[in-house]
Coordinates of C-alpha atoms in Angstrom, one line a residue:
Chain Q
M1163 CA 31.0 126.0 143.6
T1164 CA 33.5 123.3 142.6
S1165 CA 33.8 124.8 139.1
L1166 CA 37.3 126.2 138.9
P1167 CA 37.8 129.9 138.4
T1168 CA 38.9 130.6 134.8
T1169 CA 41.7 132.8 136.0
T1170 CA 42.9 134.0 139.4
E1171 CA 44.2 137.5 140.2
K1172 CA 47.3 136.0 141.8
K1173 CA 48.8 132.6 141.8
L1174 CA 50.3 132.4 145.3
G1175 CA 52.6 129.5 145.8
L1176 CA 55.9 128.2 146.9
V1177 CA 59.3 127.8 145.3
I1178 CA 61.2 125.0 147.0
D1179 CA 65.0 124.8 146.5
L1180 CA 66.1 121.2 146.5
D1181 CA 69.7 122.3 146.2
I1182 CA 69.9 123.7 149.7
C1183 CA 67.1 121.9 151.6
V1184 CA 69.0 120.1 154.5
G1185 CA 66.1 117.9 155.4
C1186 CA 65.7 119.1 158.9
H1187 CA 61.8 118.8 158.9
A1188 CA 61.5 122.2 160.6
C1189 CA 59.1 123.4 158.0
A1190 CA 56.8 120.4 158.7
V1191 CA 57.0 121.0 162.4
N1192 CA 56.3 124.7 162.2
C1193 CA 53.5 124.0 159.7
K1194 CA 51.9 121.7 162.3
E1195 CA 52.4 124.1 165.1
W1196 CA 50.8 127.0 163.3
N1197 CA 48.0 125.2 161.6
T1198 CA 46.9 123.1 164.5
S1199 CA 45.3 126.3 165.8
G1200 CA 44.6 127.9 162.4
H1201 CA 42.0 127.8 159.6
S1202 CA 41.7 123.9 159.6
A1203 CA 42.4 123.4 163.3
P1204 CA 43.2 121.0 164.9
L1205 CA 45.7 118.8 163.0
T1206 CA 44.6 115.8 165.0
D1207 CA 47.2 113.3 166.3
K1208 CA 46.1 109.9 167.3
D1209 CA 48.2 108.0 169.8
P1210 CA 51.0 110.6 169.5
Y1211 CA 53.2 109.1 172.2
G1212 CA 52.1 105.4 171.8
G1213 CA 53.2 102.6 169.7
D1214 CA 51.2 103.4 166.6
P1215 CA 51.1 107.2 166.2
A1216 CA 49.2 108.8 163.2
G1217 CA 48.2 112.3 162.5
V1218 CA 47.3 115.0 160.0
W1219 CA 50.3 116.9 158.5
F1220 CA 50.1 119.4 155.6
N1221 CA 53.8 119.2 154.8
R1222 CA 56.0 116.1 154.7
I1223 CA 59.7 115.8 153.8
H1224 CA 60.7 112.8 151.7
T1225 CA 64.3 111.9 151.1
F1226 CA 65.5 110.5 147.9
E1227 CA 68.8 109.0 146.7
V1228 CA 69.8 110.0 143.2
R1229 CA 72.4 107.9 141.4
E1230 CA 74.7 109.9 139.1
E1231 CA 77.1 108.6 136.5
N1232 CA 80.8 108.6 137.5
S1233 CA 79.9 109.7 140.9
N1234 CA 78.5 108.5 144.2
G1235 CA 74.8 108.9 144.8
R1236 CA 73.5 112.1 146.2
T1237 CA 70.9 112.6 148.8
V1238 CA 68.0 115.0 148.0
H1239 CA 65.6 116.1 150.6
F1240 CA 62.2 116.7 149.1
P1241 CA 59.5 118.7 151.0
K1242 CA 56.0 118.2 149.7
S1243 CA 52.8 120.1 150.4
C1244 CA 49.8 121.3 148.4
L1245 CA 50.9 122.7 145.1
H1246 CA 47.7 124.9 144.7
C1247 CA 47.1 123.7 141.2
E1248 CA 45.5 125.9 138.6
A1249 CA 43.5 122.9 137.3
A1250 CA 43.0 121.3 140.7
P1251 CA 41.2 117.9 140.2
C1252 CA 40.5 117.8 144.0
V1253 CA 38.2 120.8 143.5
T1254 CA 36.2 119.5 140.5
V1255 CA 35.5 116.1 141.9
C1256 CA 34.1 117.4 145.1
P1257 CA 30.4 116.6 145.2
T1258 CA 29.4 119.3 147.8
G1259 CA 31.4 122.4 146.8
A1260 CA 33.3 122.2 150.1
S1261 CA 36.6 122.1 148.1
Y1262 CA 37.2 125.3 146.3
K1263 CA 39.9 127.5 144.6
R1264 CA 39.9 131.2 145.5
E1265 CA 39.6 133.6 142.6
E1266 CA 41.6 136.3 144.3
D1267 CA 44.8 134.4 145.0
G1268 CA 44.4 130.8 143.7
I1269 CA 44.6 129.2 147.1
V1270 CA 42.8 125.8 147.3
L1271 CA 40.8 125.4 150.5
V1272 CA 38.3 123.1 152.1
N1273 CA 35.2 124.3 153.9
A1274 CA 35.0 122.1 156.9
D1275 CA 31.3 122.9 157.5
T1276 CA 30.2 121.4 154.1
C1277 CA 32.8 118.6 153.6
I1278 CA 31.1 115.2 153.9
G1279 CA 34.3 113.3 154.2
C1280 CA 33.9 111.2 151.0
K1281 CA 37.7 111.2 150.5
L1282 CA 37.3 111.5 146.7
C1283 CA 39.5 114.6 146.5
S1284 CA 42.4 112.7 148.1
W1285 CA 42.0 110.1 145.4
A1286 CA 42.0 112.7 142.7
C1287 CA 45.2 114.5 143.9
P1288 CA 48.4 113.0 142.5
Y1289 CA 50.6 114.6 145.1
G1290 CA 49.1 113.4 148.4
A1291 CA 48.3 116.9 149.5
R1292 CA 45.1 116.0 151.2
E1293 CA 44.8 114.2 154.5
Y1294 CA 41.6 112.9 156.1
D1295 CA 41.0 113.8 159.7
D1296 CA 39.4 110.7 161.2
S1297 CA 38.2 112.4 164.3
A1298 CA 36.6 115.5 162.6
G1299 CA 35.3 113.4 159.6
V1300 CA 36.5 116.0 157.1
M1301 CA 39.4 116.4 154.7
K1302 CA 42.2 118.8 155.6
K1303 CA 45.0 120.4 153.6
C1304 CA 47.6 123.1 153.3
T1305 CA 46.0 126.5 153.4
L1306 CA 49.2 128.3 152.4
C1307 CA 48.8 129.8 155.9
I1308 CA 45.9 131.9 154.8
D1309 CA 45.5 133.1 158.4
K1310 CA 49.2 134.2 158.5
I1311 CA 49.9 135.7 155.1
Y1312 CA 47.1 138.3 155.4
N1313 CA 47.4 138.8 159.1
E1314 CA 47.9 142.5 159.7
T1315 CA 48.6 142.0 163.4
L1316 CA 51.9 140.4 162.4
R1317 CA 55.0 142.2 161.2
P1318 CA 55.1 142.4 157.4
E1319 CA 58.1 140.1 157.2
S1320 CA 56.2 137.4 159.2
R1321 CA 53.3 137.4 156.7
V1322 CA 54.6 134.4 154.8
P1323 CA 53.6 130.7 155.3
A1324 CA 55.0 129.1 158.5
C1325 CA 57.1 126.7 156.5
V1326 CA 58.8 129.6 154.7
S1327 CA 59.4 131.7 157.8
T1328 CA 61.0 128.9 159.7
C1329 CA 63.3 127.4 157.1
P1330 CA 66.8 127.8 158.5
A1331 CA 68.4 127.2 155.1
G1332 CA 66.2 129.6 153.1
A1333 CA 65.1 126.8 150.9
R1334 CA 61.5 127.9 150.7
H1335 CA 60.2 131.0 148.9
F1336 CA 56.7 132.4 148.9
G1337 CA 55.1 134.8 146.4
D1338 CA 52.9 135.3 143.3
L1339 CA 54.0 132.9 140.6
G1340 CA 51.4 134.5 138.3
D1341 CA 53.4 137.7 138.1
P1342 CA 56.5 137.1 135.9
D1343 CA 58.3 140.0 137.6
S1344 CA 57.9 138.7 141.2
E1345 CA 60.9 137.5 143.1
V1346 CA 59.7 133.9 143.1
S1347 CA 59.0 133.9 139.3
K1348 CA 62.4 135.4 138.6
L1349 CA 64.1 132.9 140.9
S1350 CA 62.3 130.0 139.3
A1351 CA 63.1 131.2 135.8
A1352 CA 66.8 131.7 136.7
R1353 CA 67.2 128.2 138.3
G1354 CA 65.1 126.1 136.0
G1355 CA 62.2 125.7 138.4
Y1356 CA 59.9 122.8 137.4
A1357 CA 56.4 121.4 138.1
L1358 CA 55.8 118.0 139.6
M1359 CA 54.1 115.4 137.4
P1360 CA 53.1 117.8 134.6
E1361 CA 51.6 114.8 132.7
Q1362 CA 48.8 114.7 135.3
D1363 CA 47.6 118.0 133.8
C1364 CA 46.9 119.6 137.1
K1365 CA 49.0 122.7 136.3
P1366 CA 50.6 123.0 139.8
V1367 CA 51.6 126.5 140.9
N1368 CA 54.5 125.5 143.2
R1369 CA 57.9 125.1 141.6
Y1370 CA 60.9 123.0 142.6
L1371 CA 64.4 124.2 141.9
P1372 CA 66.7 121.3 140.9
P1373 CA 69.9 120.5 142.8
R1374 CA 72.8 122.3 141.2
P1375 CA 75.4 120.1 139.3
R1376 CA 77.8 118.5 141.6
K1377 CA 81.2 120.3 141.9
K1378 CA 83.8 117.7 141.0
E1379 CA 86.9 119.8 140.1
A1380 CA 89.0 121.6 142.6
A1381 CA 88.6 124.8 140.7
D1382 CA 84.8 124.6 141.1
I1383 CA 85.2 125.4 144.7
G1384 CA 87.8 128.1 144.2
A1385 CA 91.1 126.2 144.5
S1386 CA 94.2 128.2 143.8
A1387 CA 96.4 127.7 140.6
E1388 CA 99.0 126.1 142.8
V1389 CA 96.6 123.4 144.0
R1390 CA 95.2 123.0 140.5
A1391 CA 98.7 122.5 139.1
K1392 CA 99.2 119.6 141.4
D1393 CA 96.2 117.9 139.8
G1394 CA 97.7 117.8 136.2
N1395 CA 96.9 121.5 135.5
L1396 CA 99.9 123.1 133.7
E1397 CA 98.8 126.7 134.2
G1398 CA 101.8 128.4 135.7
A1399 CA 104.0 125.4 135.4
G1400 CA 107.7 125.7 134.3
L1401 CA 109.3 124.9 131.0
L1402 CA 110.7 121.5 132.1
A1403 CA 107.4 120.4 133.6
R1404 CA 105.7 121.2 130.3
L1405 CA 108.2 119.2 128.4
V1406 CA 107.9 116.2 130.7
D1407 CA 104.1 116.4 130.5
R1408 CA 104.3 116.4 126.7
V1409 CA 106.6 113.3 126.7
L1410 CA 104.5 111.4 129.2
S1411 CA 101.2 112.3 127.5
R1412 CA 102.1 110.5 124.3
Chain M
M1140 CA 43.6 101.4 146.7
H1141 CA 42.1 100.4 150.0
P1142 CA 39.1 98.2 149.3
A1143 CA 36.4 99.8 151.6
K1144 CA 33.6 97.3 152.3
S1145 CA 30.9 99.9 152.1
V1146 CA 31.9 101.0 148.6
I1147 CA 32.3 97.4 147.4
F1148 CA 28.8 96.5 148.7
F1149 CA 27.4 99.8 147.3
T1150 CA 28.7 99.3 143.7
T1151 CA 27.7 95.6 143.5
A1152 CA 24.3 95.8 145.2
S1153 CA 23.1 98.9 143.5
G1154 CA 24.5 97.6 140.2
A1155 CA 22.5 94.4 140.6
G1156 CA 19.4 96.3 141.5
Y1157 CA 19.6 98.6 138.5
G1158 CA 20.4 95.6 136.3
L1159 CA 17.3 93.7 137.5
L1160 CA 15.2 96.8 136.9
I1161 CA 16.6 97.2 133.4
W1162 CA 15.8 93.6 132.4
F1163 CA 12.3 93.8 134.1
A1164 CA 11.5 96.9 132.2
L1165 CA 13.0 95.6 128.9
F1166 CA 10.9 92.4 129.1
G1167 CA 7.9 94.6 130.0
L1168 CA 8.5 96.7 126.9
L1169 CA 8.7 93.6 124.7
N1170 CA 5.4 92.5 126.3
R1171 CA 7.1 89.3 127.6
M1172 CA 6.4 89.9 131.3
P1173 CA 3.7 87.5 132.7
L1174 CA 0.7 89.3 134.0
D1175 CA 1.4 88.4 137.6
R1176 CA 1.1 91.2 140.0
D1177 CA 2.8 89.5 142.9
F1178 CA 5.8 88.5 140.7
A1179 CA 6.2 92.0 139.4
L1180 CA 6.0 93.6 142.8
V1181 CA 8.5 91.1 144.3
V1182 CA 11.0 91.7 141.4
L1183 CA 10.6 95.5 141.7
G1184 CA 10.8 95.2 145.5
V1185 CA 14.1 93.3 145.3
A1186 CA 15.5 95.9 142.8
F1187 CA 14.4 98.7 145.1
T1188 CA 16.0 97.0 148.1
L1189 CA 19.3 96.4 146.4
V1190 CA 19.6 99.9 145.1
T1191 CA 18.6 101.5 148.3
A1192 CA 20.8 99.3 150.5
G1193 CA 23.7 100.0 148.2
L1194 CA 23.1 103.8 148.3
L1195 CA 22.7 103.8 152.1
S1196 CA 25.9 101.7 152.4
S1197 CA 27.8 104.2 150.3
T1198 CA 27.0 106.9 152.9
A1199 CA 28.5 104.7 155.6
H1200 CA 32.0 105.5 154.6
L1201 CA 31.4 109.2 154.8
G1202 CA 32.8 111.3 157.6
H1203 CA 29.5 113.2 157.8
P1204 CA 26.6 111.0 156.4
E1205 CA 24.1 113.6 157.7
R1206 CA 25.5 116.1 155.2
A1207 CA 25.1 113.6 152.3
W1208 CA 22.3 115.8 150.7
R1209 CA 25.0 118.4 149.9
A1210 CA 26.5 116.0 147.4
L1211 CA 23.6 116.7 145.0
S1212 CA 24.8 120.2 144.4
Q1213 CA 27.9 120.0 142.2
W1214 CA 26.6 118.0 139.2
K1215 CA 28.3 120.4 136.9
T1216 CA 31.8 119.1 137.6
S1217 CA 31.6 116.1 139.9
W1218 CA 30.7 112.6 138.8
L1219 CA 29.9 111.6 142.4
S1220 CA 27.4 114.4 142.5
R1221 CA 25.9 113.4 139.1
E1222 CA 25.6 109.9 140.4
G1223 CA 23.6 111.1 143.4
V1224 CA 21.3 113.1 141.2
A1225 CA 20.8 110.3 138.7
A1226 CA 20.1 107.8 141.5
I1227 CA 17.4 110.0 142.9
L1228 CA 15.8 110.6 139.5
A1229 CA 15.9 106.8 138.8
Y1230 CA 13.6 106.3 141.8
L1231 CA 10.8 108.1 140.0
P1232 CA 10.1 105.6 137.2
M1233 CA 10.8 102.8 139.7
F1234 CA 8.0 104.0 142.0
A1235 CA 5.8 104.7 139.0
Y1236 CA 6.4 101.2 137.8
G1237 CA 5.4 99.7 141.2
Y1238 CA 2.3 101.9 141.3
I1239 CA 1.3 100.7 137.8
W1240 CA 1.6 97.1 138.8
F1241 CA 0.0 97.6 142.2
M1242 CA -3.0 99.3 140.7
G1243 CA -3.2 96.9 137.7
I1244 CA -3.0 99.7 135.1
Q1245 CA -2.9 98.2 131.6
D1246 CA -2.1 101.3 129.5
R1247 CA 0.5 100.1 127.1
N1248 CA 1.8 103.6 126.3
L1249 CA 2.1 104.5 130.0
V1250 CA 4.0 101.3 130.7
A1251 CA 6.3 102.0 127.7
V1252 CA 7.2 105.4 129.0
V1253 CA 7.8 104.2 132.5
A1254 CA 9.8 101.2 131.4
G1255 CA 11.8 103.3 129.0
A1256 CA 12.6 105.9 131.7
S1257 CA 13.6 103.1 134.1
I1258 CA 16.1 101.6 131.6
V1259 CA 17.6 105.0 130.6
L1260 CA 17.9 106.4 134.1
S1261 CA 19.3 103.1 135.5
L1262 CA 22.0 103.0 132.8
V1263 CA 22.8 106.6 133.4
T1264 CA 23.2 106.0 137.1
V1265 CA 25.5 103.0 136.7
Y1266 CA 27.5 105.0 134.1
C1267 CA 28.0 107.8 136.6
T1268 CA 29.1 105.4 139.2
A1269 CA 31.7 104.0 136.8
M1270 CA 32.8 107.5 135.8
I1271 CA 33.6 108.4 139.4
Y1272 CA 36.5 105.9 139.1
A1273 CA 37.2 106.2 135.3
S1274 CA 37.7 109.9 135.6
L1275 CA 40.6 109.7 138.1
K1276 CA 43.8 110.2 136.1
T1277 CA 45.8 109.3 139.2
I1278 CA 44.8 105.6 139.0
R1279 CA 45.8 103.9 135.7
A1280 CA 43.9 100.7 136.6
W1281 CA 40.6 102.8 136.5
H1282 CA 41.4 105.5 134.0
N1283 CA 40.5 103.4 131.0
G1284 CA 37.6 102.1 129.0
Y1285 CA 37.2 98.9 130.9
T1286 CA 35.9 100.7 133.9
V1287 CA 32.7 101.9 132.3
G1288 CA 32.3 98.8 130.2
G1289 CA 32.8 96.6 133.3
Y1290 CA 30.3 98.5 135.5
L1291 CA 27.6 98.4 132.8
I1292 CA 28.1 94.8 131.9
F1293 CA 28.4 93.5 135.5
S1294 CA 25.2 95.5 136.4
L1295 CA 23.3 93.9 133.5
M1296 CA 24.8 90.5 134.3
T1297 CA 24.0 90.3 138.0
G1298 CA 20.5 91.7 137.3
A1299 CA 19.9 89.1 134.6
V1300 CA 21.1 86.2 136.9
L1301 CA 18.6 87.4 139.5
L1302 CA 15.7 87.7 137.1
T1303 CA 16.7 84.2 135.8
F1304 CA 16.1 82.8 139.3
F1305 CA 12.7 84.5 139.7
A1306 CA 11.6 83.4 136.2
H1307 CA 12.5 79.8 136.9
L1308 CA 11.0 80.0 140.4
R1309 CA 7.6 80.7 138.9
Q1310 CA 8.3 78.6 135.7
Y1311 CA 7.3 81.4 133.4
D1312 CA 7.5 81.1 129.6
M1313 CA 10.0 83.9 129.3
R1314 CA 12.5 82.0 131.5
D1315 CA 14.5 80.7 128.5
E1316 CA 14.8 84.2 127.1
V1317 CA 15.9 85.6 130.5
S1318 CA 18.4 82.7 130.9
A1319 CA 19.8 83.5 127.4
A1320 CA 20.2 87.2 128.5
A1321 CA 22.0 86.0 131.7
L1322 CA 24.3 83.6 129.7
L1323 CA 25.1 86.3 127.2
T1324 CA 26.1 88.9 129.8
L1325 CA 28.0 86.3 131.9
G1326 CA 30.0 85.3 128.8
V1327 CA 30.7 89.0 127.8
G1328 CA 31.6 89.8 131.5
L1329 CA 34.0 86.9 131.8
F1330 CA 35.8 87.9 128.6
L1331 CA 35.9 91.5 129.5
K1332 CA 37.4 90.8 132.9
Q1333 CA 40.1 88.5 131.4
F1334 CA 41.0 91.2 128.8
Y1335 CA 41.1 93.8 131.7
W1336 CA 43.5 91.7 133.7
R1337 CA 45.7 91.2 130.7
F1338 CA 45.6 95.0 130.1
L1339 CA 46.6 95.5 133.8
Q1340 CA 49.8 93.5 133.2
T1341 CA 51.2 96.0 130.8
A1342 CA 49.3 99.2 131.7
S1343 CA 51.4 101.8 133.5
S1344 CA 50.8 105.4 134.4
P1345 CA 52.6 108.1 132.4
S1346 CA 53.9 109.2 135.8
D1347 CA 56.8 107.5 137.5
I1348 CA 59.3 108.4 140.2
G1349 CA 61.1 110.6 137.6
T1350 CA 58.2 112.8 136.8
A1351 CA 57.0 112.8 140.5
T1352 CA 60.3 114.1 141.8
G1353 CA 62.0 115.7 138.7
L1354 CA 65.2 114.1 139.9
G1355 CA 65.6 111.1 137.5
G1356 CA 63.6 108.1 136.4
P1357 CA 63.2 104.5 137.8
G1358 CA 66.6 103.0 138.7
K1359 CA 68.2 106.4 139.1
T1360 CA 66.0 107.7 141.9
T1361 CA 65.0 105.7 144.9
L1362 CA 63.3 106.6 148.2
L1363 CA 66.1 106.8 150.8
E1364 CA 63.9 107.7 153.8
G1365 CA 60.2 108.3 154.2
P1366 CA 58.9 111.4 155.9
H1367 CA 57.9 109.4 159.0
T1368 CA 58.4 106.1 160.7
E1369 CA 54.8 105.0 160.9
S1370 CA 52.0 104.8 158.3
N1371 CA 49.8 107.7 157.5
Y1372 CA 46.4 108.3 155.8
L1373 CA 47.8 108.4 152.3
M1374 CA 49.7 105.1 152.7
D1375 CA 46.7 103.4 154.2
E1376 CA 44.2 104.7 151.7
M1377 CA 46.2 104.9 148.5
G1378 CA 49.1 102.5 149.3
F1379 CA 47.1 99.3 149.8
R1380 CA 49.0 96.5 148.1
I1381 CA 48.0 92.9 147.5
A1382 CA 50.5 90.2 147.0
R1383 CA 50.8 89.0 143.4
K1384 CA 50.2 85.3 144.3
H1385 CA 47.1 86.2 146.3
A1386 CA 45.8 88.4 143.4
D1387 CA 46.3 85.5 140.9
K1388 CA 44.3 83.1 143.1
L1389 CA 41.5 85.6 143.8
R1390 CA 41.2 86.3 140.1
V1391 CA 40.6 82.6 139.5
Y1392 CA 38.1 82.4 142.3
A1393 CA 36.3 85.5 141.0
S1394 CA 36.1 84.1 137.5
M1395 CA 34.9 80.7 138.6
L1396 CA 32.3 81.9 141.2
G1397 CA 31.2 85.0 139.4
F1398 CA 31.0 83.8 135.8
V1399 CA 31.8 80.1 135.0
L1400 CA 29.7 78.4 137.7
P1401 CA 26.6 80.6 137.1
I1402 CA 26.9 79.8 133.3
V1403 CA 27.1 76.0 134.0
L1404 CA 24.2 76.2 136.5
I1405 CA 21.9 78.2 134.3
V1406 CA 22.6 75.9 131.3
M1407 CA 21.7 72.9 133.6
A1408 CA 18.5 74.8 134.7
V1409 CA 17.5 75.3 131.1
F1410 CA 17.8 71.6 130.3
L1411 CA 16.9 69.9 133.5
G1412 CA 13.6 71.6 134.6
G1413 CA 11.5 71.0 137.6
W1414 CA 12.7 71.7 141.1
V1415 CA 16.3 71.2 140.0
E1416 CA 16.2 74.3 137.8
I1417 CA 15.0 76.4 140.8
L1418 CA 17.9 75.0 142.9
C1419 CA 20.4 75.6 140.0
T1420 CA 19.4 79.2 139.5
L1421 CA 19.4 79.9 143.2
F1422 CA 22.9 78.6 143.4
A1423 CA 23.8 80.6 140.3
V1424 CA 22.6 83.8 142.2
A1425 CA 24.6 82.9 145.3
F1426 CA 27.9 82.1 143.5
C1427 CA 27.5 85.1 141.2
A1428 CA 27.1 87.3 144.2
V1429 CA 30.2 86.0 145.9
G1430 CA 32.1 86.2 142.7
I1431 CA 31.1 89.8 141.9
L1432 CA 32.1 90.9 145.4
L1433 CA 35.5 89.3 144.9
E1434 CA 35.8 91.0 141.5
R1435 CA 35.0 94.4 143.0
W1436 CA 37.4 93.8 145.9
L1437 CA 40.1 93.2 143.4
F1438 CA 39.1 96.3 141.4
F1439 CA 40.1 98.3 144.4
A1440 CA 42.9 96.2 145.8
E1441 CA 44.8 95.9 142.5
A1442 CA 44.6 99.6 141.6
R1443 CA 47.7 101.6 142.2
H1444 CA 47.8 105.4 142.9
V1445 CA 50.5 107.7 141.7
V1446 CA 51.0 109.1 145.2
T1447 CA 52.8 105.8 146.0
L1448 CA 55.7 107.2 143.9
Y1449 CA 56.5 109.4 146.9
Y1450 CA 56.5 106.4 149.2
G1451 CA 58.9 104.1 147.5
A1452 CA 57.2 102.9 144.3
A1453 CA 59.2 103.5 141.1
R1454 CA 56.2 103.1 138.8
A1455 CA 52.5 103.4 139.4

């Protein structure tokens, strides 16, 4: 049924650290690699080596430039995949019940056998998490690697989504955001993790950790007192230097 | 939003069909329908054809049309599902109405029940169609009161223009009343659309690039590099943009063809009479059809989706 569960036992999701994402797109590539033979296989590519390639991806990495006062702009790499919303509008608009949210872990999935390919769910999603597969005639989306995270033939440390296990910077974290004592919940709380477009009232589960404030002073990156003194810092300076500083500072 | 031909045809054709059925039933209720079996069956037949062609067309954009029946199951939450259920229910009084006329049944109470059910179920179906769009928070141009108002009034309007043609074609007494209904709905429709376009100038989504990324609002945050070099499904479906200058021209064409010219032609038909009135109302139908198709194309083409915020738009 496309009625949403009132509560889910877990709220599995991702915490994505925008401070350390280096924008290498490895998460998108490994997502594609795993999922093209997974639950929603295949992630069809059309004309992949031709002049007009197009294809289904569950994870895409956008890059933004953020202008800051008294500073140069900074580049922020921004991976985006399904946020497995608590109040997922893609689920409730589905006319067939193909789109559903699991009660046990909160993962939002599409049943490819009952999807009619009306695309309404992709209109209802603010985040662009759903992509239509032209060749299969059904909607596809991030499964949070449901066929990997519960896969007992894999080593326990591999039972995380493909995007998380592949991230070389450790910018992606996976866990139960419904449990305040989980590693991901604690990480999100400590770093001021936020939801995307809260005003759309979808209650997304995934959290984004904001880039840390830029380090502008020498001391911020551990410069010694000697180096800092050269930059107008009087700590450890001699009596004459202090006097000259006072005169010149008038 | 990408203006899909099948959906444009579906909403306009089924809207006109339900509108025609509503006016036919209303004049029947008021006992103003001529007792002409052929006329009644032709009008009901046209309404049935428009509704059915529209509904069939709507399945043309599905990835799996053969599974369309599954769309009737989720009426508890989905407006698309509700629309399907309502459309099927609306066939019942339509068929009953046809049967009554075909058999020449003169029971006033029976006609009243069937006509009343036709009106209510037609209105409910058009309302559900409008709510599919109006319920989408992601699209500011649709998530407002004009959507439901527009779909209802344009359905009544196109239905009234059609019935005006049929009434003038057979020179029935009630043709002035039908013409008045057409003129009234055309006038209301014209004003509603102008107010809607004025609303669009200032309406903006509560979401912008700042809320979408959490990094800073318009002017502070800009897309530096997209996720890929080519287009994708999201950009084709949700990122459709129409040039401002083209939109302005098309609005004028839609207003002239869909509303102003039909008003002029129907007024001419009322005063001129004879074969000229038939010609005038026929042209009113033709212009109105083209105009309402343009209006519906713009309804999609001018609508902006918040997902574009991730692809370079600062506001949606």
